[in-house]
CSV table of C-alpha atoms in Angstrom, one decimal:
chain,number,residue,atom,x,y,z
K,1,UNK,CA,0.0,0.0,0.0
K,2,UNK,CA,1.4,3.4,-1.0
K,3,UNK,CA,1.1,6.0,1.7
K,4,UNK,CA,-0.5,9.4,1.1
K,5,UNK,CA,2.8,11.1,1.9
K,6,UNK,CA,4.6,9.1,-0.7
K,7,UNK,CA,2.0,9.8,-3.3
K,8,UNK,CA,2.2,13.6,-2.6
K,9,UNK,CA,6.0,13.5,-2.7
K,10,UNK,CA,5.9,11.6,-6.0
K,11,UNK,CA,3.5,14.1,-7.6
K,12,UNK,CA,5.6,17.0,-6.3
K,13,UNK,CA,8.7,15.6,-8.0
K,14,UNK,CA,6.8,15.0,-11.2
K,15,UNK,CA,5.8,18.7,-11.2
K,16,UNK,CA,9.3,19.8,-10.5
K,17,UNK,CA,8.5,21.0,-6.9
K,18,UNK,CA,10.2,20.2,-3.7
K,19,UNK,CA,8.1,17.7,-1.7
K,20,UNK,CA,6.5,19.3,1.4
K,21,UNK,CA,6.2,16.1,3.3
K,22,UNK,CA,9.0,13.8,4.4
K,23,UNK,CA,9.3,10.7,2.2
K,24,UNK,CA,9.8,7.3,3.7
K,25,UNK,CA,13.3,5.9,3.4
K,26,UNK,CA,12.0,3.0,1.3
K,27,UNK,CA,10.6,5.4,-1.3
K,28,UNK,CA,14.0,7.1,-1.9
K,29,UNK,CA,16.4,5.3,-4.3
K,30,UNK,CA,19.9,4.6,-3.3
K,31,UNK,CA,22.2,7.2,-4.8
K,32,UNK,CA,26.0,7.2,-4.9
K,33,UNK,CA,27.5,10.4,-6.3
K,34,UNK,CA,31.3,10.7,-6.4
K,35,UNK,CA,33.3,13.6,-7.6
K,36,UNK,CA,37.1,13.4,-7.7
K,37,UNK,CA,38.5,15.1,-4.6
K,38,UNK,CA,35.2,15.4,-2.8
K,39,UNK,CA,33.4,13.1,-0.3
K,40,UNK,CA,31.0,10.6,-1.7
K,41,UNK,CA,27.4,11.8,-1.5
K,42,UNK,CA,24.5,9.4,-0.8
K,43,UNK,CA,21.9,12.1,0.3
K,44,UNK,CA,21.0,13.7,-3.1
K,45,UNK,CA,17.4,14.9,-2.9
K,46,UNK,CA,15.1,13.7,-5.7
K,47,UNK,CA,14.8,17.3,-7.0
K,48,UNK,CA,18.5,17.8,-6.9
K,49,UNK,CA,18.9,14.5,-8.7
K,50,UNK,CA,16.5,15.7,-11.3
K,51,UNK,CA,18.3,19.0,-11.9
K,52,UNK,CA,21.7,17.2,-12.1
K,53,UNK,CA,20.4,14.8,-14.7
K,54,UNK,CA,18.6,17.5,-16.7
K,55,UNK,CA,21.8,19.6,-16.8
K,56,UNK,CA,23.6,16.8,-18.6
K,57,UNK,CA,26.7,17.9,-16.8
K,58,UNK,CA,27.5,15.0,-14.3
K,59,UNK,CA,30.9,15.5,-13.0
K,60,UNK,CA,32.4,12.3,-11.6
K,61,UNK,CA,30.2,9.2,-11.4
K,62,UNK,CA,26.5,8.9,-10.4
K,63,UNK,CA,24.8,5.6,-9.6
K,64,UNK,CA,21.1,5.5,-8.9
K,65,UNK,CA,19.4,2.3,-7.8
K,66,UNK,CA,15.7,2.0,-8.4
K,67,UNK,CA,13.5,-0.5,-6.6
K,68,UNK,CA,10.3,-1.1,-8.6
K,69,UNK,CA,8.4,-2.1,-5.4
K,70,UNK,CA,8.3,1.7,-4.6
K,71,UNK,CA,5.9,3.8,-6.7
K,72,UNK,CA,8.0,6.9,-5.9
K,73,UNK,CA,11.2,5.3,-7.3
K,74,UNK,CA,9.3,4.2,-10.4
K,75,UNK,CA,8.1,7.7,-10.9
K,76,UNK,CA,11.7,9.0,-10.7
K,77,UNK,CA,12.7,6.4,-13.4
K,78,UNK,CA,9.9,7.5,-15.7
K,79,UNK,CA,10.1,11.3,-15.2
K,80,UNK,CA,13.6,12.2,-14.3
K,81,UNK,CA,15.7,10.2,-16.7
K,82,UNK,CA,15.3,10.5,-20.5
K,83,UNK,CA,15.5,6.8,-21.2
K,84,UNK,CA,13.7,5.2,-24.2
K,85,UNK,CA,10.1,4.2,-23.2
K,86,UNK,CA,10.6,0.7,-24.5
K,87,UNK,CA,13.6,0.2,-22.3
K,88,UNK,CA,11.8,1.6,-19.3
K,89,UNK,CA,8.8,-0.7,-20.0
K,90,UNK,CA,11.2,-3.7,-20.2
K,91,UNK,CA,12.9,-2.7,-16.9
K,92,UNK,CA,9.6,-2.5,-15.1
K,93,UNK,CA,8.4,-5.9,-16.4
K,94,UNK,CA,9.8,-8.8,-14.3
K,95,UNK,CA,9.2,-11.2,-17.1
K,96,UNK,CA,11.4,-9.4,-19.6
K,97,UNK,CA,14.0,-11.6,-21.2
K,98,UNK,CA,17.8,-11.1,-21.0
K,99,UNK,CA,18.8,-8.5,-23.6
K,100,UNK,CA,21.2,-5.9,-24.8
K,101,UNK,CA,19.9,-2.8,-26.5
K,102,UNK,CA,21.8,0.3,-27.5
K,103,UNK,CA,19.9,3.6,-27.8
K,104,UNK,CA,21.1,7.0,-28.8
K,105,UNK,CA,21.6,8.2,-25.3
K,106,UNK,CA,22.0,5.0,-23.3
K,107,UNK,CA,22.9,1.4,-23.1
K,108,UNK,CA,20.3,-0.9,-21.8
K,109,UNK,CA,21.1,-4.4,-20.5
K,110,UNK,CA,19.1,-7.0,-18.6
K,111,UNK,CA,21.0,-9.7,-16.6
K,112,UNK,CA,19.2,-12.6,-15.0
K,113,UNK,CA,20.3,-13.9,-11.6
K,114,UNK,CA,19.4,-17.3,-10.2
K,115,UNK,CA,19.2,-18.7,-6.7
K,116,UNK,CA,17.5,-21.4,-4.7
K,117,UNK,CA,14.0,-20.6,-3.5
K,118,UNK,CA,13.8,-20.3,0.3
K,119,UNK,CA,10.0,-20.1,0.4
K,120,UNK,CA,9.3,-23.7,-0.7
K,121,UNK,CA,10.2,-27.1,0.7
K,122,UNK,CA,11.4,-28.4,-2.7
K,123,UNK,CA,15.2,-28.6,-2.5
K,124,UNK,CA,15.4,-28.4,-6.3
K,125,UNK,CA,13.2,-25.3,-6.7
K,126,UNK,CA,15.0,-22.1,-7.9
K,127,UNK,CA,13.9,-18.6,-8.5
K,128,UNK,CA,15.2,-16.0,-11.0
K,129,UNK,CA,15.3,-12.2,-10.9
K,130,UNK,CA,16.2,-9.5,-13.4
K,131,UNK,CA,18.7,-6.8,-12.8
K,132,UNK,CA,18.5,-4.0,-15.4
K,133,UNK,CA,21.1,-1.5,-16.3
K,134,UNK,CA,20.9,1.9,-18.0
K,135,UNK,CA,24.4,3.1,-18.7
K,136,UNK,CA,25.3,6.5,-20.1
K,137,UNK,CA,28.3,8.7,-19.7
K,138,UNK,CA,29.1,9.0,-16.0
K,139,UNK,CA,25.6,7.7,-15.1
K,140,UNK,CA,24.4,4.2,-14.1
K,141,UNK,CA,20.8,3.5,-13.2
K,142,UNK,CA,20.0,0.0,-11.9
K,143,UNK,CA,16.5,-1.3,-11.7
K,144,UNK,CA,15.3,-4.4,-9.8
K,145,UNK,CA,12.4,-5.6,-7.7
K,146,UNK,CA,12.8,-6.1,-4.0
K,147,UNK,CA,16.1,-6.7,-2.1
K,148,UNK,CA,19.1,-7.4,-4.3
K,149,UNK,CA,22.3,-9.1,-3.0
K,150,UNK,CA,24.5,-7.7,-5.9
K,151,UNK,CA,23.2,-4.2,-5.2
K,152,UNK,CA,23.7,-4.4,-1.5
K,153,UNK,CA,27.2,-5.9,-1.8
K,154,UNK,CA,28.4,-3.3,-4.3
K,155,UNK,CA,26.8,-0.4,-2.5
K,156,UNK,CA,28.6,-1.3,0.7
K,157,UNK,CA,31.8,-1.9,-1.2
K,158,UNK,CA,31.7,1.5,-2.9
K,159,UNK,CA,31.0,3.3,0.4
K,160,UNK,CA,33.9,1.4,2.1
K,161,UNK,CA,36.3,2.2,-0.8
K,162,UNK,CA,35.2,5.3,-2.7
K,163,UNK,CA,38.3,5.2,-4.9
K,164,UNK,CA,36.7,2.5,-6.9
K,165,UNK,CA,34.1,5.0,-8.2
K,166,UNK,CA,36.9,7.0,-9.8
K,167,UNK,CA,37.7,4.2,-12.2
K,168,UNK,CA,34.5,4.8,-14.2
K,169,UNK,CA,30.8,4.1,-13.8
K,170,UNK,CA,31.2,1.1,-16.1
K,171,UNK,CA,33.3,-0.6,-13.4
K,172,UNK,CA,30.3,-0.3,-11.1
K,173,UNK,CA,28.2,-2.0,-13.7
K,174,UNK,CA,30.8,-4.7,-14.1
K,175,UNK,CA,30.9,-5.4,-10.3
K,176,UNK,CA,27.1,-5.7,-10.2
K,177,UNK,CA,27.0,-8.0,-13.2
K,178,UNK,CA,29.9,-10.1,-11.9
K,179,UNK,CA,28.2,-10.8,-8.6
K,180,UNK,CA,24.9,-11.6,-10.4
K,181,UNK,CA,26.6,-14.2,-12.6
K,182,UNK,CA,28.6,-15.6,-9.7
K,183,UNK,CA,25.4,-16.4,-7.9
K,184,UNK,CA,25.1,-19.3,-10.3
K,185,UNK,CA,28.2,-21.0,-8.8
K,186,UNK,CA,26.6,-22.0,-5.4
K,187,UNK,CA,23.7,-23.5,-7.4
K,188,UNK,CA,26.3,-25.5,-9.4
K,189,UNK,CA,27.9,-26.7,-6.2
K,190,UNK,CA,24.5,-27.9,-5.0
K,191,UNK,CA,23.8,-29.7,-8.3
K,192,UNK,CA,27.2,-31.4,-7.9
K,193,UNK,CA,26.1,-32.7,-4.5
K,194,UNK,CA,22.8,-33.8,-6.0
K,195,UNK,CA,24.5,-35.7,-8.8
K,196,UNK,CA,26.9,-37.4,-6.5
K,197,UNK,CA,24.0,-38.6,-4.3
K,198,UNK,CA,22.1,-39.9,-7.3
K,199,UNK,CA,25.1,-41.8,-8.5
K,200,UNK,CA,25.6,-43.4,-5.1
K,201,UNK,CA,21.9,-44.4,-5.0
K,202,UNK,CA,22.1,-46.0,-8.4
K,203,UNK,CA,25.5,-47.6,-8.3
K,204,UNK,CA,26.2,-48.4,-4.6
K,205,UNK,CA,22.7,-49.2,-3.5
K,206,UNK,CA,19.9,-49.7,-6.0
K,207,UNK,CA,17.1,-47.3,-5.1
K,208,UNK,CA,13.9,-47.8,-7.1
K,209,UNK,CA,12.7,-44.3,-6.2
K,210,UNK,CA,15.8,-42.5,-7.6
K,211,UNK,CA,14.2,-41.6,-10.9
K,212,UNK,CA,11.9,-39.0,-9.4
K,213,UNK,CA,15.0,-37.1,-8.1
K,214,UNK,CA,16.9,-37.6,-11.3
K,215,UNK,CA,14.1,-35.9,-13.3
K,216,UNK,CA,13.9,-33.1,-10.7
K,217,UNK,CA,17.7,-32.4,-11.0
K,218,UNK,CA,17.5,-32.7,-14.7
K,219,UNK,CA,14.7,-30.0,-14.8
K,220,UNK,CA,17.0,-27.8,-12.6
K,221,UNK,CA,19.9,-28.2,-15.0
K,222,UNK,CA,17.8,-27.5,-18.0
K,223,UNK,CA,16.4,-24.4,-16.3
K,224,UNK,CA,19.9,-23.1,-15.7
K,225,UNK,CA,20.9,-23.8,-19.3
K,226,UNK,CA,17.8,-21.9,-20.5
K,227,UNK,CA,18.7,-18.8,-18.5
K,228,UNK,CA,22.4,-19.0,-19.4
K,229,UNK,CA,22.1,-19.2,-23.2
K,230,UNK,CA,20.9,-15.6,-23.8
K,231,UNK,CA,23.3,-14.2,-21.2
K,232,UNK,CA,26.2,-15.8,-23.1
K,233,UNK,CA,25.2,-13.7,-26.1
K,234,UNK,CA,24.8,-10.5,-24.0
K,235,UNK,CA,28.2,-10.7,-22.5
K,236,UNK,CA,29.8,-11.7,-25.8
K,237,UNK,CA,28.4,-8.4,-27.2
K,238,UNK,CA,29.5,-6.4,-24.1
K,239,UNK,CA,33.0,-7.9,-24.6
K,240,UNK,CA,33.4,-7.5,-28.4
K,241,UNK,CA,31.0,-4.9,-29.8
K,242,UNK,CA,32.3,-1.3,-29.9
K,243,UNK,CA,30.0,1.1,-28.2
K,244,UNK,CA,30.2,4.7,-27.2
K,245,UNK,CA,29.3,3.9,-23.6
K,246,UNK,CA,32.0,1.3,-23.0
K,247,UNK,CA,35.6,2.2,-23.7
K,248,UNK,CA,37.7,-0.7,-25.0
K,249,UNK,CA,39.8,-0.8,-21.8
K,250,UNK,CA,36.5,-1.4,-19.8
K,251,UNK,CA,35.3,-4.1,-22.1
K,252,UNK,CA,38.3,-6.3,-21.0
K,253,UNK,CA,36.6,-6.5,-17.6
K,254,UNK,CA,33.4,-7.8,-19.0
K,255,UNK,CA,35.4,-10.5,-20.7
K,256,UNK,CA,36.0,-12.0,-17.3
K,257,UNK,CA,32.2,-12.3,-16.7
K,258,UNK,CA,31.9,-13.8,-20.2
K,259,UNK,CA,34.5,-16.5,-19.2
K,260,UNK,CA,32.4,-17.2,-16.0
K,261,UNK,CA,29.3,-17.7,-18.1
K,262,UNK,CA,31.2,-20.1,-20.4
K,263,UNK,CA,32.5,-22.0,-17.4
K,264,UNK,CA,29.0,-22.3,-15.9
K,265,UNK,CA,27.6,-23.4,-19.3
K,266,UNK,CA,30.3,-26.1,-19.7
K,267,UNK,CA,29.5,-27.3,-16.1
K,268,UNK,CA,25.8,-27.5,-16.9
K,269,UNK,CA,26.5,-29.5,-20.1
K,270,UNK,CA,28.7,-31.9,-18.0
K,271,UNK,CA,25.9,-32.4,-15.5
K,272,UNK,CA,23.5,-33.1,-18.3
K,273,UNK,CA,25.7,-35.9,-19.5
K,274,UNK,CA,26.2,-37.3,-16.0
K,275,UNK,CA,22.5,-37.3,-15.4
K,276,UNK,CA,22.0,-39.1,-18.8
K,277,UNK,CA,24.5,-41.7,-17.7
K,278,UNK,CA,22.7,-42.1,-14.3
K,279,UNK,CA,19.4,-42.7,-16.1
K,280,UNK,CA,21.0,-45.2,-18.5
K,281,UNK,CA,22.7,-47.0,-15.7
K,282,UNK,CA,19.4,-47.2,-13.7
K,283,UNK,CA,17.5,-48.5,-16.8
K,284,UNK,CA,20.3,-51.1,-17.4
K,285,UNK,CA,20.1,-52.3,-13.8
K,286,UNK,CA,16.3,-52.5,-14.0
K,287,UNK,CA,16.7,-54.5,-17.2
K,288,UNK,CA,19.4,-56.8,-15.7
K,289,UNK,CA,17.2,-57.4,-12.6
K,290,UNK,CA,14.2,-58.2,-14.8
K,291,UNK,CA,16.5,-60.6,-16.8
K,292,UNK,CA,17.5,-62.4,-13.6
K,293,UNK,CA,13.9,-62.8,-12.5
K,294,UNK,CA,13.0,-64.1,-15.9
K,295,UNK,CA,15.9,-66.5,-15.9
K,296,UNK,CA,14.9,-67.8,-12.5
K,297,UNK,CA,11.3,-68.3,-13.6
K,298,UNK,CA,12.5,-70.1,-16.8
K,299,UNK,CA,14.7,-72.5,-14.7
K,300,UNK,CA,11.8,-73.3,-12.4
K,301,UNK,CA,9.5,-73.9,-15.4
K,302,UNK,CA,12.2,-76.2,-17.0
K,303,UNK,CA,12.7,-78.2,-13.9
K,304,UNK,CA,9.0,-78.8,-13.5
K,305,UNK,CA,8.7,-80.3,-17.0
K,306,UNK,CA,9.6,-83.9,-16.0
K,307,UNK,CA,7.1,-83.9,-13.2
K,308,UNK,CA,4.4,-82.6,-15.4
K,309,UNK,CA,5.1,-85.0,-18.2
K,310,UNK,CA,5.5,-88.1,-16.1
K,311,UNK,CA,2.5,-87.3,-13.9
K,312,UNK,CA,0.5,-86.6,-17.0
K,313,UNK,CA,1.4,-89.9,-18.7
K,314,UNK,CA,0.6,-92.0,-15.6
K,315,UNK,CA,-2.5,-90.1,-14.9
K,316,UNK,CA,-4.2,-90.9,-18.2
K,317,UNK,CA,-7.5,-92.7,-18.1
K,318,UNK,CA,-6.5,-96.1,-19.4
K,319,UNK,CA,-7.1,-99.5,-17.9
K,320,UNK,CA,-3.7,-101.0,-18.6
K,321,UNK,CA,-0.9,-98.6,-17.6
K,322,UNK,CA,2.5,-99.9,-16.8
K,323,UNK,CA,3.3,-100.0,-13.0
K,324,UNK,CA,-0.3,-98.9,-12.2
K,325,UNK,CA,-0.8,-102.1,-10.2
K,326,UNK,CA,2.8,-102.4,-9.0
K,327,UNK,CA,3.2,-102.3,-5.2
K,328,UNK,CA,6.0,-99.6,-5.5
K,329,UNK,CA,4.7,-97.9,-8.7
K,330,UNK,CA,4.4,-94.5,-7.0
K,331,UNK,CA,7.9,-94.5,-5.7
K,332,UNK,CA,9.2,-95.7,-9.1
K,333,UNK,CA,7.5,-92.8,-10.9
K,334,UNK,CA,8.8,-90.4,-8.2
K,335,UNK,CA,12.3,-91.7,-8.7
K,336,UNK,CA,12.1,-91.3,-12.4
K,337,UNK,CA,10.9,-87.7,-12.0
K,338,UNK,CA,13.6,-86.8,-9.6
K,339,UNK,CA,16.2,-88.4,-11.8
K,340,UNK,CA,15.0,-86.4,-14.8
K,341,UNK,CA,15.1,-83.3,-12.7
K,342,UNK,CA,18.6,-84.0,-11.5
K,343,UNK,CA,19.7,-84.6,-15.1
K,344,UNK,CA,18.2,-81.2,-16.2
K,345,UNK,CA,20.0,-79.5,-13.3
K,346,UNK,CA,23.3,-81.0,-14.4
K,347,UNK,CA,22.6,-80.1,-18.0
K,348,UNK,CA,21.7,-76.5,-17.2
K,349,UNK,CA,24.8,-76.1,-15.1
K,350,UNK,CA,26.9,-77.5,-17.9
K,351,UNK,CA,25.4,-74.9,-20.3
K,352,UNK,CA,26.1,-72.1,-17.8
K,353,UNK,CA,22.4,-71.4,-17.2
K,354,UNK,CA,22.6,-72.1,-13.4
């Protein structure tokens, strides 16, 4: 629910006036403004920010972080900055795909992060989030929804070491993208544990319920691959395509992120192959076990043949059957049946079937 104070403050900024009422801290974007030789400022008023951006004379580096959960911050994004409407629309849409767009006055990039979901009991459930970047000369605007680990980490890092801001605003963008991509590595480590556990359940101790978990991990791996493929293309562009907003010496830093994406992608492909091998091994073991059961049933059926044949012959409805009136006829027939059974056992062992 947006408070009345926040709505009034938002409307005041849109009209170019100073808000009369205090705005809640959550409705004010994070701002880091660094000028060489001066202390880092994090207290820029929205109106001061608007005037600074409108003057098109940003000395130093300016980073503005927009949280789309705040209506006031969304209003700043739409009214203060002269970004392309299509890019703003994509930044506000959490379902926007990973992309790289270059406009006349800005560079627009969407990077997708991935982490395990803490709100469900499913150990294989992951959630994704978009971190959007508007990059111009000396200005970086990041857009996301809710708390963001990369933003929190880089924000604290820049305040602790302001000299990093003097290296260029594109280095701030690099740090944010690097942490976002590196969040895939803990997921990879967890997948490695999952795969090791599945291999043990299949090879060391045959678990008939393992296939459900195999398919769950396989879905997780395929989900990672689906999110990685477009990001590989985006960082390839950031690394190799000339652009007015990224000097060549800065593109070298994005090559490091591109290498990370390639490493993650290679690991995902490896896990796909391992899971395929686990599935093949499981199916082979099921087939072997079925073969053993079938073999046992076949041996039992074979050994029962003499008993069935002999009993059937002496059980026919005729008056004159050999040994039918013999005092020891039953025992003679039983001995014949057991003898034939023993002969079949010897024969099956000789053929290697027992």
